[in-house]
Coordinates of C-alpha atoms in Angstrom, one line a residue:
Chain A
M161 CA -33.7 -60.8 256.0
D162 CA -32.3 -60.0 252.3
L163 CA -32.2 -56.9 251.5
R164 CA -34.8 -55.8 248.4
D165 CA -32.7 -55.0 245.4
P166 CA -34.2 -51.9 243.3
P167 CA -34.3 -52.5 239.3
L168 CA -31.3 -50.2 238.6
S169 CA -29.1 -52.0 241.1
D170 CA -26.4 -53.4 238.7
E171 CA -26.2 -49.6 237.5
H172 CA -25.0 -48.6 240.8
D173 CA -22.8 -50.9 241.0
A174 CA -21.4 -50.6 237.6
S175 CA -21.1 -46.8 238.6
G176 CA -19.0 -47.6 242.1
A177 CA -21.8 -46.1 243.9
K178 CA -21.6 -47.1 247.6
T179 CA -24.7 -48.9 249.2
T180 CA -26.7 -48.8 252.4
E181 CA -29.8 -50.8 254.1
F182 CA -32.9 -48.2 253.8
G183 CA -36.3 -49.6 254.6
G184 CA -34.9 -53.0 254.1
W185 CA -33.8 -52.3 250.7
E186 CA -29.7 -51.8 249.2
M187 CA -30.1 -48.6 248.0
P188 CA -27.1 -46.2 246.7
V189 CA -26.0 -43.5 249.5
E190 CA -23.6 -41.8 247.9
F191 CA -22.1 -41.7 243.8
D192 CA -19.7 -39.5 243.9
S193 CA -19.5 -37.0 247.1
I194 CA -22.6 -35.9 249.1
R195 CA -21.1 -32.2 248.5
T196 CA -21.0 -32.6 244.4
E197 CA -24.7 -34.5 244.3
H198 CA -26.4 -32.1 246.4
A199 CA -24.9 -28.9 244.5
A200 CA -25.7 -30.6 241.6
V201 CA -29.2 -30.5 242.5
R202 CA -30.1 -26.9 243.3
E203 CA -27.4 -25.5 240.6
S204 CA -28.9 -27.9 237.5
A205 CA -29.8 -31.6 238.2
G206 CA -29.5 -34.6 239.9
K207 CA -31.4 -38.0 239.4
F208 CA -33.0 -40.1 242.4
D209 CA -33.1 -44.0 242.2
V210 CA -36.5 -44.0 244.7
S211 CA -37.6 -47.3 243.2
H212 CA -37.7 -48.2 247.4
M213 CA -40.6 -46.0 247.4
G214 CA -43.8 -48.3 248.1
Q215 CA -46.4 -47.8 245.3
I216 CA -49.9 -48.7 246.3
E217 CA -52.6 -48.9 244.0
V218 CA -56.4 -48.5 244.5
S219 CA -59.1 -48.8 242.4
G220 CA -63.2 -49.3 242.6
P221 CA -66.4 -47.3 243.3
D222 CA -65.0 -47.4 247.1
A223 CA -61.6 -46.5 246.1
A224 CA -62.1 -42.9 246.8
E225 CA -63.5 -43.4 250.0
L226 CA -61.3 -46.1 251.4
L227 CA -58.3 -43.5 251.1
N228 CA -60.0 -40.6 252.5
R229 CA -60.6 -42.6 255.6
L230 CA -57.3 -43.8 255.6
T231 CA -55.6 -40.7 254.9
T232 CA -55.9 -36.9 256.3
N233 CA -56.2 -34.9 253.5
D234 CA -59.0 -34.8 251.1
V235 CA -58.8 -36.9 248.4
A236 CA -62.3 -36.0 246.8
S237 CA -60.8 -32.9 246.0
L238 CA -58.5 -34.4 243.1
D239 CA -58.8 -34.2 239.5
P240 CA -57.3 -36.9 237.8
G241 CA -53.8 -36.0 237.3
A242 CA -53.6 -34.3 240.9
A243 CA -51.6 -35.2 243.8
Q244 CA -51.4 -34.4 247.4
Y245 CA -49.6 -35.0 250.4
A246 CA -51.4 -36.7 253.5
M247 CA -50.5 -38.5 256.5
I248 CA -51.6 -41.6 257.6
T249 CA -52.8 -41.7 261.3
D250 CA -54.0 -44.3 263.8
S251 CA -57.2 -43.5 266.2
E252 CA -55.1 -41.4 268.4
G253 CA -54.1 -39.1 265.6
V254 CA -50.3 -40.5 265.5
V255 CA -48.9 -40.5 262.6
L256 CA -47.8 -44.0 261.4
D257 CA -46.0 -43.2 257.6
D258 CA -46.6 -39.9 255.5
T259 CA -47.7 -40.6 251.6
V260 CA -48.3 -38.5 248.4
V261 CA -51.7 -39.8 246.8
Y262 CA -52.1 -39.7 243.3
R263 CA -55.8 -39.4 241.4
L264 CA -54.0 -41.1 238.2
P265 CA -54.4 -39.8 235.0
A266 CA -56.9 -41.6 232.9
E267 CA -54.8 -43.8 230.6
R268 CA -53.7 -45.7 234.1
D269 CA -55.5 -48.8 234.8
A270 CA -56.1 -47.7 238.1
D271 CA -57.7 -44.8 240.1
F272 CA -55.4 -43.9 242.7
L273 CA -51.4 -44.4 243.3
F274 CA -50.1 -43.7 246.9
I275 CA -47.0 -43.8 247.6
P276 CA -45.7 -45.1 251.4
N277 CA -42.4 -44.8 253.0
A278 CA -39.4 -47.3 252.1
G279 CA -40.4 -50.9 254.0
H280 CA -43.9 -49.4 254.9
D281 CA -45.9 -51.1 251.7
G282 CA -46.7 -54.3 253.1
E283 CA -47.5 -52.8 256.5
M284 CA -49.7 -50.4 254.1
E285 CA -51.5 -52.9 252.1
D286 CA -52.6 -54.8 254.8
R287 CA -54.4 -51.8 256.6
W288 CA -56.0 -51.1 253.6
V289 CA -57.2 -54.5 253.0
D290 CA -58.0 -54.6 256.5
H291 CA -60.5 -51.7 256.8
R292 CA -61.7 -52.0 253.5
D293 CA -62.9 -55.6 254.2
E294 CA -64.4 -54.1 258.1
W295 CA -65.9 -51.3 256.1
G296 CA -67.8 -53.2 253.5
L297 CA -66.3 -51.2 251.0
E298 CA -66.1 -51.9 247.1
A299 CA -62.2 -51.4 246.1
T300 CA -59.3 -53.1 245.2
V301 CA -56.0 -52.7 246.7
E302 CA -52.6 -53.7 244.7
N303 CA -49.3 -53.7 245.9
R304 CA -47.2 -52.6 243.1
T305 CA -43.8 -51.7 244.8
T306 CA -41.8 -54.0 242.5
D307 CA -43.9 -53.2 239.1
Y308 CA -43.0 -49.8 239.0
A309 CA -39.6 -48.2 239.1
M310 CA -39.2 -44.7 240.5
V311 CA -36.9 -42.0 239.1
A312 CA -36.9 -38.5 240.1
V313 CA -34.9 -35.8 238.1
Q314 CA -34.8 -32.8 240.8
G315 CA -33.2 -29.1 240.4
P316 CA -33.8 -26.2 237.7
K317 CA -32.4 -27.9 234.7
A318 CA -35.1 -30.6 235.1
V319 CA -37.7 -29.3 233.3
E320 CA -35.6 -28.6 230.2
L321 CA -33.9 -32.6 230.7
V322 CA -37.4 -34.3 231.3
G323 CA -39.0 -32.2 228.8
G324 CA -36.8 -32.7 226.2
A325 CA -36.8 -36.6 226.8
V326 CA -40.6 -37.6 227.4
D327 CA -43.3 -37.1 224.4
D328 CA -45.4 -34.6 225.7
A329 CA -44.4 -31.0 226.7
L330 CA -44.3 -30.5 230.7
A331 CA -43.4 -27.3 231.4
D332 CA -47.2 -26.2 231.8
L333 CA -47.6 -29.2 234.1
G334 CA -48.7 -27.6 237.6
R335 CA -46.8 -28.6 240.8
F336 CA -48.4 -31.9 242.4
S337 CA -50.0 -32.7 238.9
A338 CA -49.2 -36.1 237.0
T339 CA -49.3 -37.0 233.5
A340 CA -49.1 -40.0 231.2
T341 CA -46.8 -40.1 228.7
S342 CA -44.0 -42.0 226.9
L343 CA -40.0 -42.1 227.2
D344 CA -38.5 -43.8 224.4
G345 CA -41.4 -46.2 223.7
V346 CA -41.5 -46.9 227.6
E347 CA -45.4 -45.8 229.2
V348 CA -44.5 -43.3 232.0
V349 CA -46.5 -41.4 234.5
V350 CA -44.6 -38.1 235.1
A351 CA -45.4 -36.3 237.8
R352 CA -44.2 -32.6 239.1
T353 CA -43.2 -34.0 243.1
G354 CA -39.7 -34.6 244.5
Y355 CA -38.2 -34.3 248.1
T356 CA -35.5 -31.5 247.7
G357 CA -36.8 -28.6 248.4
E358 CA -36.2 -27.8 244.2
D359 CA -38.9 -27.8 241.1
G360 CA -38.4 -31.4 239.4
F361 CA -40.3 -34.7 238.7
E362 CA -40.9 -38.0 239.8
L363 CA -40.6 -40.6 237.1
L364 CA -42.9 -44.1 237.4
A365 CA -42.2 -46.7 234.7
P366 CA -42.3 -50.7 235.1
W367 CA -39.6 -52.0 236.9
E368 CA -37.9 -53.5 233.6
D369 CA -37.6 -50.1 231.9
A370 CA -36.4 -48.8 234.7
T371 CA -32.4 -48.5 233.4
A372 CA -33.8 -46.8 230.1
V373 CA -35.4 -44.4 232.1
W374 CA -32.8 -43.8 234.2
N375 CA -30.4 -44.2 231.2
A376 CA -32.5 -41.0 229.6
F377 CA -31.3 -38.3 231.9
D378 CA -27.6 -37.1 231.6
C379 CA -27.2 -35.4 234.8
Q380 CA -25.5 -36.5 238.3
P381 CA -26.6 -39.4 239.9
C382 CA -27.4 -39.1 243.3
G383 CA -28.0 -40.9 246.7
L384 CA -29.6 -40.9 249.8
G385 CA -27.0 -38.9 251.8
A386 CA -27.2 -36.2 249.3
R387 CA -31.5 -36.6 249.0
D388 CA -31.4 -36.5 253.3
T389 CA -29.2 -33.1 253.1
L390 CA -31.5 -31.6 250.3
R391 CA -34.8 -32.4 252.2
I392 CA -33.5 -31.5 255.3
E393 CA -32.5 -27.8 253.9
A394 CA -36.2 -27.9 252.8
G395 CA -38.0 -28.8 256.2
F396 CA -39.3 -32.1 254.9
L397 CA -40.0 -34.6 257.4
L398 CA -38.2 -38.3 257.3
S399 CA -40.9 -41.3 258.5
G400 CA -38.7 -43.0 261.4
Q401 CA -36.7 -40.5 262.4
D402 CA -38.9 -37.1 262.3
F403 CA -41.6 -39.0 263.4
D404 CA -41.9 -43.2 264.4
P405 CA -44.9 -44.8 265.7
D406 CA -42.9 -46.9 268.1
E407 CA -40.1 -44.9 268.9
N408 CA -41.4 -41.0 268.3
P409 CA -45.1 -40.7 268.3
R410 CA -46.4 -37.9 266.6
N411 CA -49.3 -36.2 265.6
P412 CA -49.9 -34.2 262.4
I413 CA -50.2 -30.8 264.1
E414 CA -46.7 -30.8 266.3
A415 CA -45.3 -32.3 263.2
G416 CA -45.8 -28.7 261.5
V417 CA -48.0 -31.0 258.8
S418 CA -51.5 -29.2 259.8
F419 CA -51.8 -28.2 256.2
A420 CA -51.6 -31.5 255.2
V421 CA -54.6 -32.4 257.3
D422 CA -58.4 -31.8 256.5
L423 CA -60.4 -32.2 259.4
D424 CA -63.9 -31.4 257.8
T425 CA -63.5 -35.3 256.4
E426 CA -64.0 -38.3 257.9
F427 CA -60.5 -40.3 258.6
V428 CA -59.2 -42.6 261.2
G429 CA -57.3 -40.1 263.6
R430 CA -60.1 -37.3 262.7
D431 CA -61.3 -36.6 266.5
A432 CA -58.2 -37.0 268.4
L433 CA -56.7 -34.4 265.8
A434 CA -59.5 -32.2 266.2
A435 CA -58.7 -31.6 270.0
V436 CA -54.9 -31.0 269.1
A437 CA -56.0 -27.9 266.6
E438 CA -58.2 -26.6 269.3
S439 CA -56.2 -27.2 272.2
G440 CA -53.3 -26.5 270.6
P441 CA -50.1 -28.7 270.4
E442 CA -47.8 -29.1 273.6
E443 CA -44.7 -29.2 271.3
R444 CA -43.3 -28.4 267.8
F445 CA -41.5 -29.4 265.2
V446 CA -38.7 -27.0 264.8
G447 CA -35.5 -25.7 262.8
F448 CA -32.4 -24.7 264.6
E449 CA -28.9 -23.5 263.9
L450 CA -26.4 -24.4 265.6
E451 CA -24.0 -21.1 267.0
A452 CA -21.2 -23.0 268.0
R453 CA -18.9 -25.2 266.2
G454 CA -20.6 -29.0 266.1
I455 CA -23.5 -30.7 264.1
P456 CA -26.5 -31.6 265.4
R457 CA -27.4 -35.2 264.9
H458 CA -30.2 -37.3 265.6
G459 CA -30.8 -38.4 269.2
Y460 CA -28.8 -35.3 270.6
E461 CA -30.2 -34.0 273.6
I462 CA -32.1 -30.1 273.3
S463 CA -31.9 -28.0 276.4
A464 CA -33.3 -24.6 277.1
D465 CA -32.2 -22.9 280.6
N466 CA -30.2 -26.2 281.6
E467 CA -33.2 -27.9 281.4
V468 CA -33.8 -30.7 278.8
V469 CA -36.6 -29.9 276.9
G470 CA -36.6 -32.1 273.7
T471 CA -34.2 -34.2 271.3
V472 CA -32.7 -33.6 267.5
T473 CA -34.5 -35.5 265.0
S474 CA -32.5 -34.8 262.1
G475 CA -29.6 -33.1 261.5
T476 CA -26.8 -32.0 258.9
M477 CA -23.7 -29.6 258.0
S478 CA -26.0 -28.2 255.6
P479 CA -24.4 -27.8 252.2
T480 CA -25.7 -25.0 250.7
L481 CA -25.7 -22.5 254.1
S482 CA -22.6 -24.0 255.2
T483 CA -23.9 -23.7 258.4
P484 CA -24.9 -26.7 261.0
L485 CA -28.7 -27.4 260.9
G486 CA -31.3 -29.3 262.7
M487 CA -34.7 -30.0 263.6
G488 CA -36.5 -31.7 266.4
Y489 CA -39.3 -31.2 268.8
V490 CA -39.2 -28.7 271.7
P491 CA -42.3 -27.3 273.9
S492 CA -44.2 -25.0 271.9
A493 CA -43.5 -21.9 274.1
L494 CA -39.7 -22.5 272.6
A495 CA -40.5 -22.8 269.1
D496 CA -40.5 -19.2 268.0
P497 CA -38.0 -18.2 265.7
D498 CA -34.4 -16.7 267.5
T499 CA -35.4 -18.7 271.0
A500 CA -32.0 -19.7 272.0
I501 CA -31.7 -23.3 272.8
A502 CA -29.0 -25.6 273.3
V503 CA -28.0 -28.8 271.6
H504 CA -25.7 -31.2 273.3
V505 CA -22.8 -32.5 271.0
R506 CA -21.9 -35.7 272.1
G507 CA -23.0 -34.1 275.3
E508 CA -22.0 -31.0 275.8
P509 CA -24.0 -27.6 275.0
K510 CA -23.4 -25.9 272.2
D511 CA -25.5 -22.1 271.8
A512 CA -27.9 -22.7 269.3
R513 CA -31.2 -21.0 267.5
I514 CA -34.8 -21.9 266.8
R515 CA -34.7 -20.5 262.7
P516 CA -37.8 -20.2 260.7
L517 CA -38.4 -23.6 258.2
P518 CA -37.9 -24.1 255.6
F519 CA -34.2 -23.4 255.8
Y520 CA -33.8 -23.0 251.9
Q521 CA -36.6 -22.2 249.7
R522 CA -35.8 -21.8 245.9
Chain B
M244 CA -10.6 -49.3 244.5
S245 CA -7.0 -49.5 245.7
F246 CA -5.8 -46.5 248.0
E247 CA -2.6 -44.9 248.8
V248 CA -1.0 -46.3 251.7
P249 CA 2.4 -44.5 251.7
E250 CA 5.4 -46.7 252.8
D251 CA 7.1 -44.2 255.4
R252 CA 4.5 -44.1 257.7
H253 CA 2.8 -46.9 260.3
Y254 CA -1.1 -47.4 260.9
L255 CA -3.9 -48.4 263.1
E256 CA -6.6 -50.6 262.6
S257 CA -9.0 -48.0 263.2
H258 CA -7.3 -46.0 260.3
E259 CA -4.9 -43.6 261.7
W260 CA -1.6 -43.1 260.7
A261 CA 1.9 -41.8 262.4
R262 CA 4.8 -41.2 260.8
K263 CA 8.4 -40.6 263.3
D264 CA 10.5 -37.9 263.0
G265 CA 12.9 -38.4 265.6
E266 CA 11.6 -37.7 269.2
T267 CA 7.9 -36.7 267.7
A268 CA 5.4 -38.1 265.2
R269 CA 2.7 -36.6 262.6
I270 CA -0.6 -37.9 263.0
G271 CA -3.4 -38.5 260.7
I272 CA -6.1 -40.2 258.9
S273 CA -5.7 -42.5 256.0
A274 CA -7.2 -42.1 252.6
F275 CA -9.5 -45.3 253.3
A276 CA -10.5 -44.0 256.2
Q277 CA -11.4 -40.3 254.2
D278 CA -13.1 -42.1 251.7
E279 CA -15.1 -44.4 253.6
L280 CA -16.0 -40.8 255.7
G281 CA -17.3 -38.7 252.5
D282 CA -17.2 -35.4 252.9
I283 CA -15.5 -34.5 256.2
V284 CA -17.0 -31.0 257.6
F285 CA -16.0 -30.9 260.8
V286 CA -12.8 -31.7 263.3
E287 CA -12.5 -31.6 267.0
L288 CA -8.8 -32.1 268.1
P289 CA -6.7 -31.7 271.6
E290 CA -5.2 -28.7 272.3
E291 CA -1.2 -28.4 272.4
G292 CA 0.2 -29.3 275.4
D293 CA -2.6 -32.3 276.1
A294 CA -2.1 -35.7 276.5
V295 CA -3.1 -38.4 274.4
A296 CA -2.6 -42.1 274.6
H297 CA -2.0 -44.9 272.4
D298 CA -5.3 -46.4 271.3
E299 CA -7.1 -44.3 273.2
E300 CA -9.7 -41.3 271.6
F301 CA -8.6 -38.1 271.2
G302 CA -10.8 -36.6 269.0
V303 CA -13.7 -36.5 266.4
V304 CA -14.5 -36.3 262.6
E305 CA -17.8 -35.8 261.5
S306 CA -18.6 -36.1 257.7
I307 CA -21.7 -35.1 256.4
K308 CA -23.0 -38.1 257.3
A309 CA -21.4 -40.3 259.8
V310 CA -19.4 -38.8 263.1
S311 CA -16.2 -41.3 264.1
D312 CA -14.1 -41.1 267.1
L313 CA -10.1 -40.3 266.5
Y314 CA -7.7 -43.3 268.2
A315 CA -4.2 -41.9 268.9
P316 CA -1.5 -44.5 267.1
V317 CA 1.0 -43.2 269.6
S318 CA 1.2 -41.8 273.4
G319 CA 2.6 -38.7 273.9
T320 CA 2.1 -34.8 274.6
V321 CA 0.5 -32.8 271.6
S322 CA 3.3 -30.1 270.2
A323 CA 1.6 -29.2 267.6
V324 CA -2.5 -28.9 265.8
N325 CA -3.1 -27.9 262.5
D326 CA -5.1 -25.5 262.8
D327 CA -5.9 -25.4 259.3
V328 CA -8.0 -28.2 259.1
F329 CA -10.9 -26.4 261.7
D330 CA -11.5 -24.0 259.1
A331 CA -11.0 -26.3 255.8
P332 CA -11.9 -29.8 257.3
E333 CA -12.3 -30.9 253.4
L334 CA -8.2 -31.1 253.7
L335 CA -8.7 -34.4 255.1
N336 CA -10.4 -35.8 252.1
E337 CA -8.0 -33.8 249.5
D338 CA -4.8 -34.9 251.1
P339 CA -5.5 -36.9 253.9
Y340 CA -1.3 -37.7 254.3
G341 CA -0.4 -34.0 253.7
E342 CA -2.3 -31.0 254.0
G343 CA -4.9 -32.5 256.4
W344 CA -2.7 -34.0 258.9
L345 CA -3.9 -33.3 262.5
L346 CA -1.4 -33.2 265.1
E347 CA 2.6 -33.6 265.7
I348 CA 3.2 -35.5 269.2
D349 CA 6.4 -35.2 271.4
L350 CA 6.6 -39.1 271.8
E351 CA 6.4 -41.0 275.4
D352 CA 7.7 -44.1 274.1
G353 CA 8.9 -44.6 270.6
S354 CA 8.5 -48.4 270.7
E355 CA 4.8 -47.9 270.5
F356 CA 5.7 -47.9 266.9
D357 CA 6.2 -51.9 267.0
D358 CA 2.8 -52.4 267.8
L359 CA 1.2 -50.2 264.6
L360 CA 0.5 -52.0 261.3
D361 CA 3.0 -51.3 259.0
A362 CA 2.0 -50.5 255.3
D363 CA 2.1 -53.8 253.9
A364 CA -0.6 -55.0 257.0
Y365 CA -2.4 -52.0 256.5
R366 CA -2.8 -52.3 252.7
D367 CA -4.2 -56.1 253.9
Q368 CA -6.6 -54.8 256.5
I369 CA -8.4 -52.6 253.8
E370 CA -8.5 -54.3 250.3

């Protein structure tokens, strides 16, 4: 299958970025070095091309109800310009994807926008359309993934950078809030969201204006490599790696994102999750730190008292904390901080200890 | 982008280099290899006195994003290990042909160098 190119692919080629396949897209993985890019985001600012993320608009009289039934959080609580993190679950409560749902500012033509992960846009569009038809709801569902580009600017200097580039003040824009404004004549929606653990913004702009938006920010370009190390330090899940409906089916409660589940709403998977909430999950998503030399990687076994009890889902050498960090699922009895476990680095058990998530907080 | 490929050493297709000095050889990884790996954060090597064999794994180098096995260009006994790279793995990025060397080996069979790529052949492979 041909890879999808982001609208900034010429820019990335010209800057000599190394690229990789991710979710069916050819995306930059590294511009300079992961360490340099990671440090830029923690210490000043970095910009990411996140145009591979899906964008699906939902409008019409029943748009809120459709979203409420298909995501775990309460869309009805969102004012225009507000956003929330939510999970998309099947009837068993298994996470199919995670997403951010925006109730769009009044200036935009659509009512809601949600952002599925790269490569999931088609599947989620189908899911929304099929359920809308099955439930007889009045709503339009439009896959706008290749109509809108998305650029993230993240880091302590993001307010200064993005605020200086757009036509409206952003300093007072709250976390998980969005506003419609313009940048060099380009209509953009700016949201105070991101996936790095830093303050920052994500800008949605027309696909053909992506270059103008990208070049409006004079800061370190960053690739998926730094995005991964940043989100691990922040304890954020990666779809397809920390949960995967086929390879590693997980419910949101064991995945540590109960805050995104509102059991007072009716959604697909609600009853299954209520039962898990009642009994407590058998396993929990935890962070850990290796105390021996080695780096935890996706797929390595986790053991306790010489018995295999789980698997590493994400891991890295933390550029900020300079220590090997990982995440994965262990039985709930082993999930408390400071519990001793072992991580099998290329088959060799290495001492590790459960640590609270997130590893890094600004 | 072209990478430095010193003429005074030989190479494996898997990007390790060996430089012969009498009956011993010093080995490391190429500039191309360190660039492909990105920020190197961990190195695992054999100890002095261990045997290594031509074209067989002898250790591991890990960058933030990837794990890569190391293959021995030549056979012999490890006579020195560059301990500096354990504390400062970034030496492999910064100076792969110099301070970032990995092992010195007492050669078992110097003629194994005939099986390795010379600088021109290795340059052809990576360009």
